[in-house]
Amino acid sequence: MATARGDGTRESERARGDKSRTLTGWVTVAAAHAGAGASTVALAIADAAADTGRGVHLIEAAPPYCSGMVAAASAELGCNADDSWRRGQRGDVVIDRRATDADIERWPAPPRSCHGATVVDLGLLDGRWNELPDDLRCTVVVCRPTVPGIRLTEHLLGLLAEQPLAVAAIGSSRWPGEVTAGLGPRLRALRDAGRVVAVPLDRHLGLTGLTADPLPKAVRAAGGVLVELTATGTTQPTAAMPSRGAHR
């Protein structure tokens, strides 16, 4: 194993990441549909949380073939003992991303330098629920404010009922009439409660993808708003919503 520079975690600890350990307090981010922008939002949350001066642990759960974090670190620190996770450093954010396509057996051990938030980029969960612990609670759902986008968002919110939630909508805060007219009860309730955050669509970022460069200020500011919302522990608003169905 390559020893991680600037990380004091012992090698034996690095090999013992545990998929079953409690995830209470983790900020998790999931895409409601393909191309929603979950990785951008997860990185914005992590960077904003790191502004407190405490190290942040960012984990990308998506397989390597659809990684959005491959170029987000400014330094690569090597793989863990069983070569299942690859670690990188981005300022005060330590990024762990999957090194293989194998199912997640255990979460990477947290680095000793990280005493702040743990942020998990779940990506698109469709067909991958079995990879995740039963108690993993999604806190941020990412979508595009289009008619198909809000339909898929409403579906995912139904699977995540009774969980603390905010929605990050990539694009303008002013939604077209066709979109607002098609809002389902869950997304409408979150919007009415002020828990839908507009994340500006940055053309340059859309062209380059995530890199080691700082995120645009407006995107990072939206990440700060999401940090505050996910810290409140407020559960998803309920407004005559049907009961939760099986998600597996």
mmCIF file of C-alpha atoms in Angstrom:
data_model
loop_
_atom_site.group_PDB
_atom_site.id
_atom_site.type_symbol
_atom_site.label_atom_id
_atom_site.label_comp_id
_atom_site.label_asym_id
_atom_site.label_seq_id
_atom_site.Cartn_x
_atom_site.Cartn_y
_atom_site.Cartn_z
ATOM 1 C CA MET A 1 0.000 0.000 0.000
ATOM 2 C CA ALA A 2 1.192 3.508 -0.740
ATOM 3 C CA THR A 3 1.403 5.515 2.465
ATOM 4 C CA ALA A 4 -0.800 8.587 2.369
ATOM 5 C CA ARG A 5 1.273 11.761 2.646
ATOM 6 C CA GLY A 6 -0.021 14.219 5.222
ATOM 7 C CA ASP A 7 -2.349 11.628 6.777
ATOM 8 C CA GLY A 8 -1.534 10.205 10.195
ATOM 9 C CA THR A 9 -3.996 7.321 10.022
ATOM 10 C CA ARG A 10 -2.229 4.086 10.916
ATOM 11 C CA GLU A 11 -2.080 1.456 8.167
ATOM 12 C CA SER A 12 -3.985 -1.076 10.296
ATOM 13 C CA GLU A 13 -6.790 1.469 10.837
ATOM 14 C CA ARG A 14 -6.830 2.311 7.158
ATOM 15 C CA ALA A 15 -7.647 -1.310 6.354
ATOM 16 C CA ARG A 16 -10.507 -1.543 8.842
ATOM 17 C CA GLY A 17 -13.102 0.764 7.342
ATOM 18 C CA ASP A 18 -16.482 -0.564 8.434
ATOM 19 C CA LYS A 19 -19.625 -0.553 6.320
ATOM 20 C CA SER A 20 -21.783 -1.301 9.362
ATOM 21 C CA ARG A 21 -20.595 1.511 11.642
ATOM 22 C CA THR A 22 -23.092 4.213 12.552
ATOM 23 C CA LEU A 23 -23.627 6.865 9.892
ATOM 24 C CA THR A 24 -25.350 9.345 12.191
ATOM 25 C CA GLY A 25 -24.384 12.863 11.260
ATOM 26 C CA TRP A 26 -23.123 12.005 7.776
ATOM 27 C CA VAL A 27 -24.281 14.329 5.006
ATOM 28 C CA THR A 28 -25.297 12.133 2.094
ATOM 29 C CA VAL A 29 -26.034 13.324 -1.439
ATOM 30 C CA ALA A 30 -27.976 11.387 -4.078
ATOM 31 C CA ALA A 31 -28.886 12.152 -7.683
ATOM 32 C CA ALA A 32 -32.573 11.947 -8.548
ATOM 33 C CA HIS A 33 -31.685 11.186 -12.157
ATOM 34 C CA ALA A 34 -28.701 10.807 -14.464
ATOM 35 C CA GLY A 35 -26.692 13.981 -14.993
ATOM 36 C CA ALA A 36 -28.257 15.763 -12.023
ATOM 37 C CA GLY A 37 -24.942 17.026 -10.613
ATOM 38 C CA ALA A 38 -24.629 15.139 -7.311
ATOM 39 C CA SER A 39 -20.827 15.181 -7.334
ATOM 40 C CA THR A 40 -20.725 18.952 -7.782
ATOM 41 C CA VAL A 41 -23.152 19.441 -4.899
ATOM 42 C CA ALA A 42 -21.284 16.991 -2.642
ATOM 43 C CA LEU A 43 -17.997 18.799 -3.324
ATOM 44 C CA ALA A 44 -19.632 22.191 -2.728
ATOM 45 C CA ILE A 45 -20.924 20.968 0.648
ATOM 46 C CA ALA A 46 -17.517 19.528 1.579
ATOM 47 C CA ASP A 47 -15.614 22.672 0.561
ATOM 48 C CA ALA A 48 -18.077 24.889 2.424
ATOM 49 C CA ALA A 49 -17.885 22.699 5.539
ATOM 50 C CA ALA A 50 -14.085 22.892 5.395
ATOM 51 C CA ASP A 51 -14.320 26.683 5.696
ATOM 52 C CA THR A 52 -14.812 26.107 9.436
ATOM 53 C CA GLY A 53 -11.160 25.080 9.606
ATOM 54 C CA ARG A 54 -11.919 21.452 10.471
ATOM 55 C CA GLY A 55 -10.937 18.652 8.121
ATOM 56 C CA VAL A 56 -13.768 17.138 6.069
ATOM 57 C CA HIS A 57 -13.994 13.547 4.792
ATOM 58 C CA LEU A 58 -15.654 13.239 1.357
ATOM 59 C CA ILE A 59 -16.515 9.732 0.126
ATOM 60 C CA GLU A 60 -17.652 9.009 -3.416
ATOM 61 C CA ALA A 61 -19.710 5.798 -3.502
ATOM 62 C CA ALA A 62 -20.197 5.643 -7.287
ATOM 63 C CA PRO A 63 -18.125 3.084 -9.233
ATOM 64 C CA PRO A 64 -14.958 4.358 -10.952
ATOM 65 C CA TYR A 65 -16.513 4.262 -14.444
ATOM 66 C CA CYS A 66 -18.946 7.033 -13.469
ATOM 67 C CA SER A 67 -16.770 8.945 -10.998
ATOM 68 C CA GLY A 68 -17.197 12.702 -10.891
ATOM 69 C CA MET A 69 -14.311 13.159 -8.435
ATOM 70 C CA VAL A 70 -11.484 11.679 -10.460
ATOM 71 C CA ALA A 71 -9.767 15.077 -10.913
ATOM 72 C CA ALA A 72 -11.100 16.905 -7.832
ATOM 73 C CA ALA A 73 -8.080 16.280 -5.592
ATOM 74 C CA SER A 74 -4.941 18.402 -5.776
ATOM 75 C CA ALA A 75 -2.770 15.503 -4.551
ATOM 76 C CA GLU A 76 -3.165 11.731 -4.830
ATOM 77 C CA LEU A 77 -2.302 9.821 -1.642
ATOM 78 C CA GLY A 78 -2.558 6.212 -2.827
ATOM 79 C CA CYS A 79 -4.891 3.269 -2.149
ATOM 80 C CA ASN A 80 -5.874 1.580 1.098
ATOM 81 C CA ALA A 81 -4.588 -1.868 2.113
ATOM 82 C CA ASP A 82 -6.963 -3.903 -0.050
ATOM 83 C CA ASP A 83 -6.888 -1.453 -2.999
ATOM 84 C CA SER A 84 -10.639 -0.839 -2.740
ATOM 85 C CA TRP A 85 -10.453 2.924 -2.091
ATOM 86 C CA ARG A 86 -8.210 5.597 -3.574
ATOM 87 C CA ARG A 87 -7.463 8.648 -1.430
ATOM 88 C CA GLY A 88 -6.710 12.231 -2.419
ATOM 89 C CA GLN A 89 -6.320 15.589 -0.710
ATOM 90 C CA ARG A 90 -8.015 18.882 -1.590
ATOM 91 C CA GLY A 91 -7.099 21.552 0.938
ATOM 92 C CA ASP A 92 -8.797 20.528 4.182
ATOM 93 C CA VAL A 93 -10.951 17.948 2.371
ATOM 94 C CA VAL A 94 -9.789 14.312 2.129
ATOM 95 C CA ILE A 95 -11.492 12.505 -0.779
ATOM 96 C CA ASP A 96 -11.934 8.736 -0.915
ATOM 97 C CA ARG A 97 -13.235 7.307 -4.178
ATOM 98 C CA ARG A 98 -13.685 3.685 -5.184
ATOM 99 C CA ALA A 99 -10.727 2.032 -6.904
ATOM 100 C CA THR A 100 -12.660 -0.978 -8.276
ATOM 101 C CA ASP A 101 -16.115 -1.872 -9.590
ATOM 102 C CA ALA A 102 -16.667 -4.408 -6.787
ATOM 103 C CA ASP A 103 -19.563 -3.839 -4.382
ATOM 104 C CA ILE A 104 -18.768 -1.767 -1.316
ATOM 105 C CA GLU A 105 -17.701 -4.129 1.465
ATOM 106 C CA ARG A 106 -16.734 -1.426 3.953
ATOM 107 C CA TRP A 107 -16.448 2.335 4.138
ATOM 108 C CA PRO A 108 -12.937 3.793 4.135
ATOM 109 C CA ALA A 109 -11.497 4.535 7.552
ATOM 110 C CA PRO A 110 -11.691 8.251 8.351
ATOM 111 C CA PRO A 111 -8.356 10.075 8.232
ATOM 112 C CA ARG A 112 -7.093 11.426 11.539
ATOM 113 C CA SER A 113 -6.940 14.918 10.069
ATOM 114 C CA CYS A 114 -10.730 15.016 9.598
ATOM 115 C CA HIS A 115 -12.683 16.053 12.678
ATOM 116 C CA GLY A 116 -15.487 17.841 10.838
ATOM 117 C CA ALA A 117 -18.235 16.590 8.565
ATOM 118 C CA THR A 118 -18.348 13.361 6.579
ATOM 119 C CA VAL A 119 -19.980 13.869 3.180
ATOM 120 C CA VAL A 120 -20.965 10.907 0.994
ATOM 121 C CA ASP A 121 -21.655 11.297 -2.724
ATOM 122 C CA LEU A 122 -24.011 8.394 -3.440
ATOM 123 C CA GLY A 123 -24.473 9.323 -7.085
ATOM 124 C CA LEU A 124 -27.382 7.661 -8.906
ATOM 125 C CA LEU A 125 -28.792 4.976 -6.626
ATOM 126 C CA ASP A 126 -31.012 3.188 -9.152
ATOM 127 C CA GLY A 127 -30.339 -0.548 -8.842
ATOM 128 C CA ARG A 128 -27.614 -0.021 -6.187
ATOM 129 C CA TRP A 129 -29.607 0.036 -2.934
ATOM 130 C CA ASN A 130 -28.107 -3.327 -1.955
ATOM 131 C CA GLU A 131 -24.652 -1.742 -1.756
ATOM 132 C CA LEU A 132 -25.655 0.574 1.060
ATOM 133 C CA PRO A 133 -26.255 0.014 4.789
ATOM 134 C CA ASP A 134 -29.885 -0.113 5.880
ATOM 135 C CA ASP A 135 -29.414 2.902 8.156
ATOM 136 C CA LEU A 136 -27.846 5.186 5.537
ATOM 137 C CA ARG A 137 -29.939 8.339 5.557
ATOM 138 C CA CYS A 138 -29.958 10.538 2.479
ATOM 139 C CA THR A 139 -30.019 14.213 3.362
ATOM 140 C CA VAL A 140 -29.649 16.000 0.003
ATOM 141 C CA VAL A 141 -31.343 15.055 -3.264
ATOM 142 C CA VAL A 142 -29.972 16.685 -6.425
ATOM 143 C CA CYS A 143 -32.036 17.371 -9.534
ATOM 144 C CA ARG A 144 -32.509 19.607 -12.549
ATOM 145 C CA PRO A 145 -35.738 21.674 -12.545
ATOM 146 C CA THR A 146 -37.234 20.109 -15.652
ATOM 147 C CA VAL A 147 -40.518 18.244 -15.962
ATOM 148 C CA PRO A 148 -38.795 14.811 -16.197
ATOM 149 C CA GLY A 149 -36.363 15.870 -13.460
ATOM 150 C CA ILE A 150 -39.039 16.741 -10.905
ATOM 151 C CA ARG A 151 -40.965 13.555 -11.660
ATOM 152 C CA LEU A 152 -37.901 11.466 -10.859
ATOM 153 C CA THR A 153 -37.167 13.630 -7.822
ATOM 154 C CA GLU A 154 -40.655 13.016 -6.448
ATOM 155 C CA HIS A 155 -40.117 9.277 -6.923
ATOM 156 C CA LEU A 156 -36.831 9.307 -5.006
ATOM 157 C CA LEU A 157 -38.298 11.455 -2.241
ATOM 158 C CA GLY A 158 -40.972 8.790 -1.838
ATOM 159 C CA LEU A 159 -38.272 6.175 -1.248
ATOM 160 C CA LEU A 160 -36.603 8.440 1.292
ATOM 161 C CA ALA A 161 -39.716 9.402 3.269
ATOM 162 C CA GLU A 162 -39.288 10.382 6.936
ATOM 163 C CA GLN A 163 -35.626 11.285 6.465
ATOM 164 C CA PRO A 164 -33.972 14.690 6.935
ATOM 165 C CA LEU A 165 -33.962 16.185 3.474
ATOM 166 C CA ALA A 166 -33.056 19.168 1.387
ATOM 167 C CA VAL A 167 -33.118 19.391 -2.394
ATOM 168 C CA ALA A 168 -30.369 20.983 -4.492
ATOM 169 C CA ALA A 169 -31.765 22.131 -7.834
ATOM 170 C CA ILE A 170 -29.106 22.869 -10.442
ATOM 171 C CA GLY A 171 -30.038 26.029 -12.323
ATOM 172 C CA SER A 172 -32.090 29.166 -11.788
ATOM 173 C CA SER A 173 -34.240 29.616 -8.700
ATOM 174 C CA ARG A 174 -37.051 30.774 -11.019
ATOM 175 C CA TRP A 175 -38.658 27.586 -12.324
ATOM 176 C CA PRO A 176 -40.718 27.507 -15.520
ATOM 177 C CA GLY A 177 -44.480 27.305 -15.093
ATOM 178 C CA GLU A 178 -44.571 23.810 -16.593
ATOM 179 C CA VAL A 179 -42.232 22.653 -13.829
ATOM 180 C CA THR A 180 -44.050 24.254 -10.892
ATOM 181 C CA ALA A 181 -47.380 23.000 -12.224
ATOM 182 C CA GLY A 182 -46.059 19.437 -12.168
ATOM 183 C CA LEU A 183 -44.672 19.460 -8.614
ATOM 184 C CA GLY A 184 -45.580 16.433 -6.519
ATOM 185 C CA PRO A 185 -46.591 16.767 -2.842
ATOM 186 C CA ARG A 186 -43.176 15.936 -1.375
ATOM 187 C CA LEU A 187 -41.128 18.304 -3.510
ATOM 188 C CA ARG A 188 -43.768 21.029 -3.162
ATOM 189 C CA ALA A 189 -43.683 20.691 0.638
ATOM 190 C CA LEU A 190 -39.893 20.958 0.705
ATOM 191 C CA ARG A 191 -39.998 23.996 -1.572
ATOM 192 C CA ASP A 192 -42.642 25.675 0.571
ATOM 193 C CA ALA A 193 -40.500 24.976 3.664
ATOM 194 C CA GLY A 194 -37.482 26.711 2.099
ATOM 195 C CA ARG A 195 -35.511 23.470 1.808
ATOM 196 C CA VAL A 196 -34.946 23.619 -1.956
ATOM 197 C CA VAL A 197 -31.646 25.359 -2.729
ATOM 198 C CA ALA A 198 -30.773 26.680 -6.183
ATOM 199 C CA VAL A 199 -27.208 25.778 -7.210
ATOM 200 C CA PRO A 200 -26.093 28.005 -10.110
ATOM 201 C CA LEU A 201 -25.284 26.276 -13.373
ATOM 202 C CA ASP A 202 -21.704 27.248 -14.251
ATOM 203 C CA ARG A 203 -20.855 26.852 -17.929
ATOM 204 C CA HIS A 204 -17.109 26.529 -17.401
ATOM 205 C CA LEU A 205 -17.603 23.877 -14.734
ATOM 206 C CA GLY A 206 -19.971 22.069 -17.079
ATOM 207 C CA LEU A 207 -17.220 22.025 -19.689
ATOM 208 C CA THR A 208 -14.262 20.975 -17.519
ATOM 209 C CA GLY A 209 -15.967 18.887 -14.861
ATOM 210 C CA LEU A 210 -14.681 18.966 -11.294
ATOM 211 C CA THR A 211 -10.993 19.803 -10.985
ATOM 212 C CA ALA A 212 -8.617 20.723 -8.174
ATOM 213 C CA ASP A 213 -9.430 24.400 -8.801
ATOM 214 C CA PRO A 214 -11.736 26.159 -6.331
ATOM 215 C CA LEU A 215 -15.414 25.911 -7.168
ATOM 216 C CA PRO A 216 -17.136 29.070 -8.435
ATOM 217 C CA LYS A 217 -18.081 31.317 -5.514
ATOM 218 C CA ALA A 218 -21.826 31.068 -6.194
ATOM 219 C CA VAL A 219 -21.677 27.256 -6.253
ATOM 220 C CA ARG A 220 -19.685 27.161 -3.036
ATOM 221 C CA ALA A 221 -22.132 29.607 -1.422
ATOM 222 C CA ALA A 222 -24.991 27.238 -2.255
ATOM 223 C CA GLY A 223 -22.967 24.484 -0.592
ATOM 224 C CA GLY A 224 -22.819 26.626 2.541
ATOM 225 C CA VAL A 225 -26.610 26.978 2.582
ATOM 226 C CA LEU A 226 -26.933 23.188 2.290
ATOM 227 C CA VAL A 227 -24.480 22.709 5.165
ATOM 228 C CA GLU A 228 -26.744 24.835 7.353
ATOM 229 C CA LEU A 229 -29.913 23.023 6.244
ATOM 230 C CA THR A 230 -28.490 19.546 6.802
ATOM 231 C CA ALA A 231 -27.286 20.567 10.259
ATOM 232 C CA THR A 232 -30.808 21.340 11.445
ATOM 233 C CA GLY A 233 -31.968 17.707 11.513
ATOM 234 C CA THR A 234 -35.406 18.737 10.263
ATOM 235 C CA THR A 235 -37.283 15.798 8.764
ATOM 236 C CA GLN A 236 -38.959 15.830 5.391
ATOM 237 C CA PRO A 237 -42.166 17.894 5.556
ATOM 238 C CA THR A 238 -45.281 15.785 5.271
ATOM 239 C CA ALA A 239 -48.437 16.984 3.527
ATOM 240 C CA ALA A 240 -50.940 14.229 2.884
ATOM 241 C CA MET A 241 -48.179 11.979 1.567
ATOM 242 C CA PRO A 242 -48.635 8.266 0.927
ATOM 243 C CA SER A 243 -46.742 5.852 3.141
ATOM 244 C CA ARG A 244 -43.312 4.641 2.168
ATOM 245 C CA GLY A 245 -43.041 1.547 0.023
ATOM 246 C CA ALA A 246 -40.227 -0.975 -0.130
ATOM 247 C CA HIS A 247 -37.111 0.441 -1.751
ATOM 248 C CA ARG A 248 -35.268 -2.740 -2.524
#
